[in-house]
């Protein structure tokens, strides 16, 4: 396996000719994006085989209330690795140019497995069965999102997307492309925490996008929190 130290600026994974980026190990200091996404230097990495609740998503408790399951998953991943060395075995690259990878803490802990075992992530069986048994144990013990029947994040995103797509002035294109005071171009999906209060002013160069790939191709980036 080819290893690279991204944090030292040796290389950037997006320039490689191999479109699958398989058999590459990425090593460097981790910065947390959300519960299942990290940055190592310029490389954005999506943890393989899991899906955590989105930052603005809540989940029910067994007592009938709600808890901020998405924000909690992000905090837990932060506790595990933020600012520390992480090694990731690249497996593929998704439609948003993120590297899909199996990642480990500096103690060798599989990060995706840790989150699923604590009930803070779902096994993303659409793409992998690697963590199904870990999810089954968490479910049986009523940990995390299994305290009550929570909406899986892929369904939650789909519902948010459909409602926002119907309300968008560019029908079917609900992603908001915003330009902040520093001139940074940032896009907000319907499940982004700042989506509701973000206003698109097209006269100022802001715009609507139909998907994240379109926004990224136009030079916009996702928010860092």
Coordinates of N, CA and C in Angstrom, one line a residue:
X1 N 0.8 -1.2 0.0 CA 0.0 0.0 0.0 C 0.9 1.3 0.0
X2 N 0.6 2.2 -0.9 CA 1.3 3.4 -0.9 C 0.9 4.4 0.2
X3 N 1.8 4.9 1.0 CA 1.5 5.8 2.1 C 1.9 7.2 1.7
X4 N 1.1 8.2 2.1 CA 1.4 9.6 1.9 C 1.1 10.3 3.2
X5 N 2.0 11.3 3.5 CA 1.8 12.2 4.6 C 1.2 13.5 4.2
X6 N -0.2 13.5 4.1 CA -0.9 14.7 3.6 C -0.6 15.9 4.4
X7 N -0.5 15.8 5.7 CA -0.3 16.9 6.6 C 1.0 17.6 6.3
X8 N 2.0 16.9 5.7 CA 3.3 17.5 5.4 C 3.3 18.0 4.0
X9 N 2.2 18.0 3.3 CA 2.1 18.6 2.0 C 2.8 17.8 0.9
X10 N 3.1 16.5 1.1 CA 3.8 15.7 0.1 C 3.0 15.6 -1.2
X11 N 1.7 15.4 -1.1 CA 0.9 15.3 -2.3 C -0.6 15.5 -2.0
X12 N -1.4 15.7 -3.0 CA -2.8 15.8 -2.8 C -3.5 14.7 -3.6
X13 N -4.4 14.1 -3.0 CA -4.9 12.9 -3.6 C -5.7 13.1 -4.9
X14 N -6.3 14.3 -5.1 CA -7.2 14.5 -6.2 C -6.4 14.7 -7.5
X15 N -5.1 14.8 -7.5 CA -4.4 14.9 -8.7 C -3.9 13.6 -9.3
X16 N -4.2 12.5 -8.6 CA -3.7 11.2 -9.0 C -4.5 10.7 -10.2
X17 N -3.9 9.9 -11.1 CA -4.6 9.4 -12.3 C -5.5 8.3 -12.0
X18 N -5.3 7.5 -10.9 CA -6.1 6.4 -10.5 C -7.5 6.9 -10.0
X19 N -8.6 6.7 -10.7 CA -9.8 7.3 -10.2 C -10.4 6.6 -9.0
X20 N -10.0 5.4 -8.6 CA -10.5 4.8 -7.4 C -9.7 5.1 -6.2
X21 N -8.5 5.6 -6.3 CA -7.6 5.9 -5.3 C -7.3 4.7 -4.3
X22 N -7.6 3.5 -4.8 CA -7.5 2.3 -3.9 C -6.0 2.1 -3.7
X23 N -5.7 1.4 -2.6 CA -4.3 1.0 -2.2 C -3.5 2.2 -1.8
X24 N -4.1 3.2 -1.3 CA -3.3 4.4 -0.9 C -3.7 4.6 0.6
X25 N -2.6 4.9 1.4 CA -2.9 5.2 2.8 C -2.6 6.7 3.0
X26 N -3.6 7.4 3.6 CA -3.4 8.8 3.9 C -3.2 9.0 5.4
X27 N -2.1 9.7 5.7 CA -1.7 9.8 7.1 C -1.6 11.3 7.4
X28 N -2.2 11.8 8.5 CA -2.0 13.2 8.9 C -2.9 13.6 10.0
X29 N -2.9 14.9 10.3 CA -3.7 15.4 11.4 C -5.1 15.6 11.0
X30 N -6.1 15.1 11.8 CA -7.5 15.2 11.4 C -8.2 16.4 11.9
X31 N -9.0 17.0 11.0 CA -9.9 18.0 11.4 C -11.4 17.5 11.1
X32 N -12.3 17.7 12.0 CA -13.6 17.2 12.0 C -14.5 18.0 11.1
X33 N -15.2 17.4 10.2 CA -16.3 18.1 9.4 C -17.6 17.8 10.0
X34 N -18.0 16.6 10.2 CA -19.2 16.1 10.9 C -18.9 14.7 11.4
X35 N -20.0 14.0 11.8 CA -19.8 12.7 12.4 C -19.2 11.7 11.6
X36 N -19.2 11.7 10.3 CA -18.6 10.7 9.4 C -17.7 11.3 8.4
X37 N -17.3 12.5 8.5 CA -16.4 13.1 7.5 C -15.3 13.9 8.2
X38 N -14.1 13.7 7.7 CA -12.9 14.5 8.2 C -12.1 15.1 7.1
X39 N -11.3 16.0 7.5 CA -10.3 16.5 6.5 C -8.9 16.2 7.1
X40 N -8.0 15.7 6.2 CA -6.6 15.6 6.5 C -5.9 16.4 5.4
X41 N -5.4 17.5 5.9 CA -4.8 18.5 4.9 C -5.9 18.9 3.9
X42 N -5.6 18.9 2.6 CA -6.6 19.3 1.6 C -7.6 18.2 1.2
X43 N -7.4 17.0 1.8 CA -8.2 15.8 1.4 C -9.4 15.6 2.3
X44 N -10.6 15.6 1.7 CA -11.8 15.4 2.5 C -12.1 13.9 2.4
X45 N -12.4 13.3 3.6 CA -12.5 11.8 3.7 C -13.8 11.5 4.3
X46 N -14.6 10.6 3.7 CA -15.8 10.1 4.2 C -15.6 8.7 4.7
X47 N -15.9 8.5 6.0 CA -15.7 7.2 6.6 C -16.5 6.1 5.9
X48 N -15.8 5.0 5.6 CA -16.4 3.9 4.8 C -17.4 3.1 5.7
X49 N -18.5 2.8 5.1 CA -19.4 1.8 5.6 C -20.4 2.3 6.7
X50 N -20.4 3.6 7.0 CA -21.3 4.1 8.0 C -22.0 5.4 7.5
X51 N -23.1 5.8 8.3 CA -23.8 7.0 8.0 C -24.2 7.5 9.4
X52 N -23.8 8.7 9.7 CA -24.2 9.3 11.0 C -25.3 10.3 10.7
X53 N -26.1 10.7 11.8 CA -27.1 11.7 11.7 C -26.4 13.0 11.3
X54 N -27.2 13.8 10.5 CA -26.7 15.1 10.1 C -26.6 16.0 11.3
X55 N -25.8 17.1 11.2 CA -25.5 18.0 12.3 C -26.8 18.5 12.9
X56 N -27.8 18.9 12.1 CA -29.0 19.5 12.6 C -30.1 18.5 12.9
X57 N -29.8 17.2 12.8 CA -30.8 16.2 13.0 C -31.0 15.8 14.5
X58 N -32.2 15.5 14.9 CA -32.4 15.1 16.2 C -33.0 13.7 16.2
X59 N -32.9 12.9 17.3 CA -33.4 11.6 17.4 C -34.2 11.5 18.7
X60 N -35.2 10.6 18.7 CA -36.1 10.5 19.9 C -35.4 9.7 21.0
X61 N -35.8 10.0 22.2 CA -35.4 9.2 23.4 C -36.5 8.3 23.8
X62 N -36.2 7.4 24.7 CA -37.2 6.4 25.1 C -38.2 7.1 26.0
X63 N -37.9 8.3 26.5 CA -38.9 9.0 27.4 C -39.8 9.9 26.6
X64 N -39.6 10.0 25.2 CA -40.5 10.8 24.4 C -39.9 12.1 24.0
X65 N -38.7 12.5 24.5 CA -38.1 13.7 24.1 C -37.2 13.5 22.9
X66 N -36.3 14.5 22.6 CA -35.4 14.4 21.5 C -34.0 14.8 22.0
X67 N -33.0 14.3 21.3 CA -31.6 14.6 21.6 C -30.9 14.9 20.3
X68 N -29.9 15.7 20.3 CA -29.2 16.2 19.1 C -28.2 15.1 18.7
X69 N -28.7 14.0 18.1 CA -27.9 12.9 17.8 C -26.8 13.2 16.7
X70 N -27.1 14.1 15.8 CA -26.1 14.5 14.8 C -24.9 15.3 15.4
X71 N -25.3 16.3 16.2 CA -24.2 17.1 16.9 C -23.4 16.2 17.8
X72 N -24.1 15.2 18.5 CA -23.4 14.4 19.4 C -22.4 13.5 18.7
X73 N -22.7 13.0 17.5 CA -21.8 12.1 16.8 C -20.6 12.9 16.4
X74 N -20.8 14.2 16.0 CA -19.7 15.0 15.6 C -18.8 15.3 16.8
X75 N -19.4 15.5 18.0 CA -18.6 15.8 19.2 C -17.8 14.5 19.5
X76 N -18.4 13.4 19.4 CA -17.7 12.1 19.8 C -16.5 11.8 18.9
X77 N -16.7 12.1 17.6 CA -15.6 11.9 16.6 C -14.5 12.9 16.9
X78 N -14.9 14.1 17.3 CA -13.9 15.1 17.8 C -13.1 14.6 19.0
X79 N -13.8 14.1 19.9 CA -13.1 13.5 21.1 C -12.1 12.5 20.7
X80 N -12.4 11.7 19.7 CA -11.6 10.5 19.4 C -10.3 11.0 18.6
X81 N -10.4 12.0 17.7 CA -9.3 12.2 16.9 C -9.0 13.6 16.5
X82 N -9.8 14.6 16.9 CA -9.5 16.0 16.4 C -8.1 16.5 16.8
X83 N -7.4 16.9 15.8 CA -6.0 17.5 16.1 C -5.0 16.4 16.3
X84 N -5.3 15.2 16.2 CA -4.4 14.1 16.3 C -4.1 13.3 15.0
X85 N -3.1 12.5 15.0 CA -2.7 11.8 13.8 C -3.8 10.7 13.5
X86 N -4.1 10.6 12.2 CA -5.1 9.5 11.8 C -4.5 8.9 10.5
X87 N -4.7 7.6 10.4 CA -4.3 6.9 9.2 C -5.6 6.4 8.5
X88 N -5.7 6.6 7.2 CA -6.9 6.1 6.4 C -6.5 5.3 5.2
X89 N -7.1 4.2 5.1 CA -6.8 3.3 3.9 C -7.9 3.7 2.9
X90 N -7.5 4.3 1.8 CA -8.4 4.8 0.8 C -9.0 3.6 0.0
X91 N -10.3 3.6 -0.2 CA -11.0 2.5 -0.9 C -11.6 3.0 -2.2
X92 N -12.1 4.2 -2.3 CA -12.7 4.7 -3.5 C -12.9 6.2 -3.4
X93 N -13.5 6.8 -4.3 CA -13.8 8.2 -4.3 C -15.3 8.4 -4.8
X94 N -16.0 9.3 -4.1 CA -17.5 9.4 -4.4 C -17.7 10.5 -5.4
X95 N -19.0 10.7 -5.6 CA -19.4 11.7 -6.6 C -19.1 13.1 -6.3
X96 N -18.8 13.4 -5.0 CA -18.5 14.7 -4.5 C -16.9 14.9 -4.3
X97 N -16.2 13.9 -4.9 CA -14.7 13.9 -4.9 C -14.1 13.7 -3.5
X98 N -15.0 13.2 -2.6 CA -14.4 12.8 -1.3 C -13.8 11.4 -1.4
X99 N -12.8 11.2 -0.6 CA -12.2 9.9 -0.6 C -13.0 9.0 0.4
X100 N -13.4 7.8 0.0 CA -14.0 6.9 0.9 C -12.9 6.0 1.5
X101 N -12.8 6.0 2.8 CA -11.7 5.3 3.4 C -12.1 4.7 4.8
X102 N -11.3 3.7 5.1 CA -11.4 3.1 6.5 C -10.3 3.8 7.3
X103 N -10.7 4.4 8.4 CA -9.7 5.3 9.1 C -9.5 4.8 10.5
X104 N -8.3 5.0 11.0 CA -7.9 4.5 12.4 C -7.3 5.7 13.2
X105 N -7.6 5.7 14.5 CA -7.0 6.6 15.4 C -5.5 6.3 15.6
X106 N -4.8 7.2 16.4 CA -3.4 6.9 16.6 C -3.2 5.7 17.6
X107 N -4.3 5.2 18.1 CA -4.2 3.9 18.9 C -4.6 2.7 18.1
X108 N -4.9 2.9 16.9 CA -5.3 1.8 16.0 C -6.8 1.5 16.0
X109 N -7.6 2.3 16.6 CA -9.1 2.0 16.7 C -9.7 2.4 15.4
X110 N -10.6 1.5 14.9 CA -11.4 1.7 13.7 C -12.4 2.7 14.0
X111 N -12.4 3.9 13.5 CA -13.3 5.0 13.9 C -14.7 4.7 13.5
X112 N -15.0 4.1 12.4 CA -16.3 3.8 12.0 C -16.9 2.8 12.9
X113 N -16.1 1.7 13.2 CA -16.6 0.7 14.1 C -16.9 1.3 15.5
X114 N -16.1 2.2 16.0 CA -16.3 2.8 17.3 C -17.6 3.5 17.3
X115 N -17.9 4.3 16.3 CA -19.2 5.1 16.3 C -20.4 4.2 16.2
X116 N -20.3 3.1 15.4 CA -21.5 2.2 15.3 C -21.7 1.5 16.6
X117 N -20.6 1.0 17.2 CA -20.7 0.3 18.5 C -21.3 1.1 19.6
X118 N -21.1 2.4 19.5 CA -21.7 3.3 20.6 C -23.1 3.8 20.2
X119 N -23.6 3.3 19.1 CA -24.9 3.7 18.7 C -25.0 5.1 18.1
X120 N -23.9 5.6 17.6 CA -23.8 6.9 17.0 C -23.8 7.0 15.5
X121 N -23.8 5.8 14.9 CA -23.8 5.7 13.4 C -24.6 4.5 13.0
X122 N -25.2 4.5 11.8 CA -25.8 3.4 11.2 C -24.8 2.6 10.3
X123 N -24.9 1.3 10.2 CA -24.2 0.6 9.2 C -24.8 1.0 7.9
X124 N -24.0 1.5 6.9 CA -24.6 2.0 5.7 C -24.6 0.8 4.7
X125 N -25.6 0.0 4.8 CA -25.6 -1.3 4.1 C -25.8 -1.1 2.6
X126 N -26.2 0.1 2.2 CA -26.3 0.4 0.7 C -24.9 0.2 0.1
X127 N -23.9 0.4 0.9 CA -22.5 0.3 0.3 C -21.6 -0.7 1.0
X128 N -21.9 -1.2 2.2 CA -21.1 -2.1 2.9 C -21.8 -2.8 4.0
X129 N -21.4 -4.1 4.2 CA -22.0 -4.8 5.4 C -21.0 -5.0 6.5
X130 N -19.9 -4.2 6.4 CA -18.8 -4.4 7.4 C -19.2 -4.2 8.8
X131 N -20.1 -3.3 9.1 CA -20.4 -3.0 10.5 C -21.8 -3.4 10.9
X132 N -22.4 -4.4 10.2 CA -23.8 -4.8 10.5 C -23.8 -5.5 11.9
X133 N -22.9 -6.3 12.2 CA -22.9 -7.0 13.5 C -22.7 -6.0 14.7
X134 N -21.9 -5.0 14.5 CA -21.7 -4.0 15.5 C -23.0 -3.2 15.7
X135 N -23.7 -2.9 14.6 CA -25.0 -2.2 14.8 C -26.0 -3.1 15.5
X136 N -26.0 -4.4 15.2 CA -26.9 -5.3 15.9 C -26.7 -5.3 17.4
X137 N -25.4 -5.3 17.8 CA -25.1 -5.3 19.3 C -25.6 -4.0 19.9
X138 N -25.3 -2.8 19.2 CA -25.7 -1.5 19.7 C -27.3 -1.4 19.8
X139 N -27.9 -2.0 18.8 CA -29.4 -2.0 18.8 C -29.9 -2.8 20.0
X140 N -29.4 -4.0 20.2 CA -29.8 -4.9 21.2 C -29.7 -4.3 22.6
X141 N -28.6 -3.5 22.8 CA -28.3 -2.8 24.0 C -29.0 -1.5 24.2
X142 N -29.7 -1.0 23.1 CA -30.4 0.3 23.2 C -29.4 1.5 23.3
X143 N -28.3 1.4 22.7 CA -27.3 2.5 22.8 C -27.6 3.6 21.7
X144 N -27.3 4.8 22.1 CA -27.3 5.9 21.2 C -28.7 6.1 20.4
X145 N -28.6 6.0 19.1 CA -29.8 6.2 18.3 C -30.8 5.1 18.4
X146 N -30.4 4.0 19.1 CA -31.3 2.9 19.3 C -32.1 2.9 20.6
X147 N -32.0 4.1 21.3 CA -32.9 4.3 22.5 C -34.3 4.3 22.1
X148 N -34.6 4.7 20.9 CA -36.0 4.7 20.3 C -35.8 4.5 18.8
X149 N -36.9 4.4 18.1 CA -36.8 4.2 16.6 C -36.5 5.6 15.9
X150 N -35.2 5.8 15.6 CA -34.8 7.1 14.9 C -34.9 6.9 13.4
X151 N -35.1 8.1 12.7 CA -35.1 8.1 11.3 C -33.7 8.0 10.8
X152 N -33.4 7.0 9.9 CA -32.0 6.9 9.4 C -31.6 8.2 8.6
X153 N -30.4 8.6 8.7 CA -30.0 9.9 8.1 C -30.3 10.0 6.6
X154 N -30.2 8.8 5.8 CA -30.5 8.9 4.4 C -31.9 9.2 4.1
X155 N -32.8 8.8 5.0 CA -34.3 9.1 4.9 C -34.5 10.6 5.3
X156 N -33.8 11.0 6.4 CA -34.0 12.3 6.8 C -33.5 13.3 5.8
X157 N -32.4 13.0 5.1 CA -31.9 13.9 4.1 C -32.8 14.0 2.9
X158 N -33.4 12.8 2.5 CA -34.3 12.7 1.4 C -35.5 13.6 1.6
X159 N -36.1 13.5 2.9 CA -37.3 14.3 3.2 C -37.0 15.8 3.1
X160 N -35.8 16.2 3.7 CA -35.4 17.6 3.7 C -35.2 18.1 2.2
X161 N -34.6 17.3 1.5 CA -34.3 17.6 0.1 C -35.6 17.8 -0.7
X162 N -36.5 16.9 -0.6 CA -37.7 17.0 -1.4 C -38.5 18.3 -1.0
X163 N -38.6 18.6 0.3 CA -39.4 19.8 0.6 C -38.7 21.1 0.1
X164 N -37.3 21.1 0.3 CA -36.6 22.3 -0.2 C -36.6 22.4 -1.7
X165 N -36.6 21.3 -2.4 CA -36.6 21.3 -3.9 C -37.9 21.9 -4.4
X166 N -39.0 21.6 -3.7 CA -40.2 22.1 -4.2 C -40.3 23.6 -3.9
X167 N -39.7 24.1 -2.9 CA -39.8 25.5 -2.5 C -38.8 26.4 -3.3
X168 N -37.8 25.7 -3.9 CA -36.7 26.5 -4.5 C -37.1 27.2 -5.7
X169 N -36.7 28.5 -6.0 CA -37.0 29.2 -7.2 C -36.5 28.5 -8.5
X170 N -35.4 27.8 -8.3 CA -34.9 27.0 -9.4 C -35.4 25.5 -9.1
X171 N -36.5 25.2 -9.7 CA -37.2 24.0 -9.3 C -36.3 22.7 -9.3
X172 N -36.3 22.0 -8.2 CA -35.5 20.8 -8.1 C -34.0 21.1 -7.7
X173 N -33.7 22.3 -7.5 CA -32.3 22.7 -7.2 C -32.2 23.5 -5.9
X174 N -32.2 22.8 -4.7 CA -32.4 23.5 -3.5 C -31.1 23.9 -2.8
X175 N -29.9 23.6 -3.3 CA -28.7 24.0 -2.6 C -28.4 25.4 -2.8
X176 N -28.1 26.1 -1.7 CA -27.9 27.6 -1.7 C -26.4 27.9 -1.8
X177 N -26.1 28.6 -2.8 CA -24.7 29.0 -3.0 C -24.5 30.4 -2.4
X178 N -23.9 30.6 -1.3 CA -23.7 31.8 -0.6 C -22.3 32.4 -0.7
X179 N -22.1 33.7 -0.7 CA -20.8 34.3 -0.7 C -20.7 35.1 0.6
X180 N -19.8 34.7 1.5 CA -19.8 35.4 2.8 C -19.0 36.7 2.7
X181 N -18.8 37.4 3.9 CA -18.2 38.7 3.9 C -16.7 38.6 3.5
X182 N -16.1 37.5 3.6 CA -14.7 37.3 3.2 C -14.5 36.9 1.8
X183 N -15.7 36.8 1.1 CA -15.6 36.5 -0.3 C -15.6 35.0 -0.6
X184 N -15.7 34.2 0.5 CA -15.7 32.7 0.3 C -17.0 32.2 -0.2
X185 N -16.9 31.3 -1.2 CA -18.1 30.7 -1.8 C -18.5 29.4 -1.1
X186 N -19.6 29.4 -0.4 CA -20.0 28.3 0.5 C -21.4 27.8 0.1
X187 N -21.6 26.5 -0.1 CA -22.9 26.1 -0.4 C -23.5 25.4 0.8
X188 N -24.9 25.5 0.9 CA -25.6 24.9 2.0 C -26.7 24.0 1.5
X189 N -26.6 22.7 1.9 CA -27.6 21.7 1.5 C -28.8 21.9 2.5
X190 N -30.0 21.3 2.1 CA -31.2 21.5 3.0 C -31.0 21.0 4.4
X191 N -30.0 20.2 4.7 CA -29.8 19.7 6.0 C -28.6 20.4 6.7
X192 N -28.1 21.4 6.1 CA -27.0 22.2 6.7 C -27.6 23.1 7.9
X193 N -26.9 23.2 9.0 CA -27.4 24.0 10.1 C -27.8 25.4 9.8
X194 N -27.1 26.0 8.8 CA -27.4 27.4 8.5 C -28.3 27.6 7.2
X195 N -28.9 26.5 6.8 CA -29.7 26.6 5.5 C -30.9 27.5 5.6
X196 N -31.6 27.5 6.7 CA -32.8 28.3 6.8 C -32.6 29.8 6.8
X197 N -31.4 30.2 7.4 CA -31.2 31.6 7.5 C -30.3 32.1 6.4
X198 N -29.9 31.2 5.5 CA -29.1 31.7 4.3 C -30.0 32.2 3.2
X199 N -29.7 33.4 2.7 CA -30.5 34.0 1.6 C -29.6 34.1 0.4
X200 N -30.1 33.6 -0.7 CA -29.4 33.7 -2.0 C -29.8 35.0 -2.7
X201 N -28.8 35.8 -2.9 CA -29.0 37.1 -3.7 C -28.2 37.0 -5.0
X202 N -29.0 36.6 -6.0 CA -28.4 36.3 -7.3 C -27.7 37.5 -7.9
X203 N -28.1 38.7 -7.6 CA -27.5 40.0 -8.1 C -26.1 40.1 -7.6
X204 N -25.8 39.5 -6.5 CA -24.4 39.5 -5.9 C -23.6 38.3 -6.3
X205 N -24.0 37.6 -7.3 CA -23.3 36.4 -7.8 C -23.6 35.1 -7.0
X206 N -24.5 35.2 -6.1 CA -24.9 33.9 -5.4 C -25.9 33.2 -6.3
X207 N -26.0 31.9 -6.0 CA -26.9 31.1 -7.0 C -27.4 29.8 -6.3
X208 N -28.3 29.1 -7.0 CA -28.8 27.9 -6.6 C -28.2 26.7 -7.4
X209 N -28.0 25.6 -6.7 CA -27.4 24.4 -7.3 C -28.3 23.2 -7.2
X210 N -28.2 22.3 -8.2 CA -29.0 21.1 -8.2 C -28.4 19.9 -7.4
X211 N -27.1 19.9 -7.2 CA -26.5 18.9 -6.4 C -25.1 19.4 -6.0
X212 N -24.5 18.7 -5.0 CA -23.2 19.1 -4.5 C -22.1 19.1 -5.5
X213 N -22.1 18.1 -6.4 CA -21.1 18.0 -7.5 C -21.1 19.3 -8.3
X214 N -22.3 19.8 -8.7 CA -22.4 21.0 -9.5 C -21.8 22.2 -8.7
X215 N -22.1 22.3 -7.4 CA -21.7 23.4 -6.6 C -20.1 23.4 -6.5
X216 N -19.6 22.2 -6.3 CA -18.1 22.1 -6.2 C -17.4 22.4 -7.5
X217 N -18.0 21.9 -8.6 CA -17.4 22.2 -9.9 C -17.4 23.7 -10.2
X218 N -18.4 24.5 -9.7 CA -18.5 25.9 -9.9 C -17.6 26.7 -8.9
X219 N -16.9 26.0 -8.0 CA -16.0 26.7 -7.1 C -16.5 26.9 -5.7
X220 N -17.7 26.4 -5.4 CA -18.2 26.5 -4.0 C -17.7 25.3 -3.2
X221 N -17.6 25.6 -1.9 CA -17.3 24.5 -0.9 C -18.4 24.3 0.1
X222 N -18.3 23.1 0.8 CA -19.3 22.9 1.9 C -18.8 23.6 3.1
X223 N -19.7 24.0 4.0 CA -19.3 24.6 5.2 C -18.5 23.7 6.1
X224 N -17.6 24.3 6.9 CA -16.7 23.5 7.7 C -17.3 23.0 9.0
X225 N -18.6 23.3 9.3 CA -19.2 22.8 10.5 C -20.7 22.6 10.2

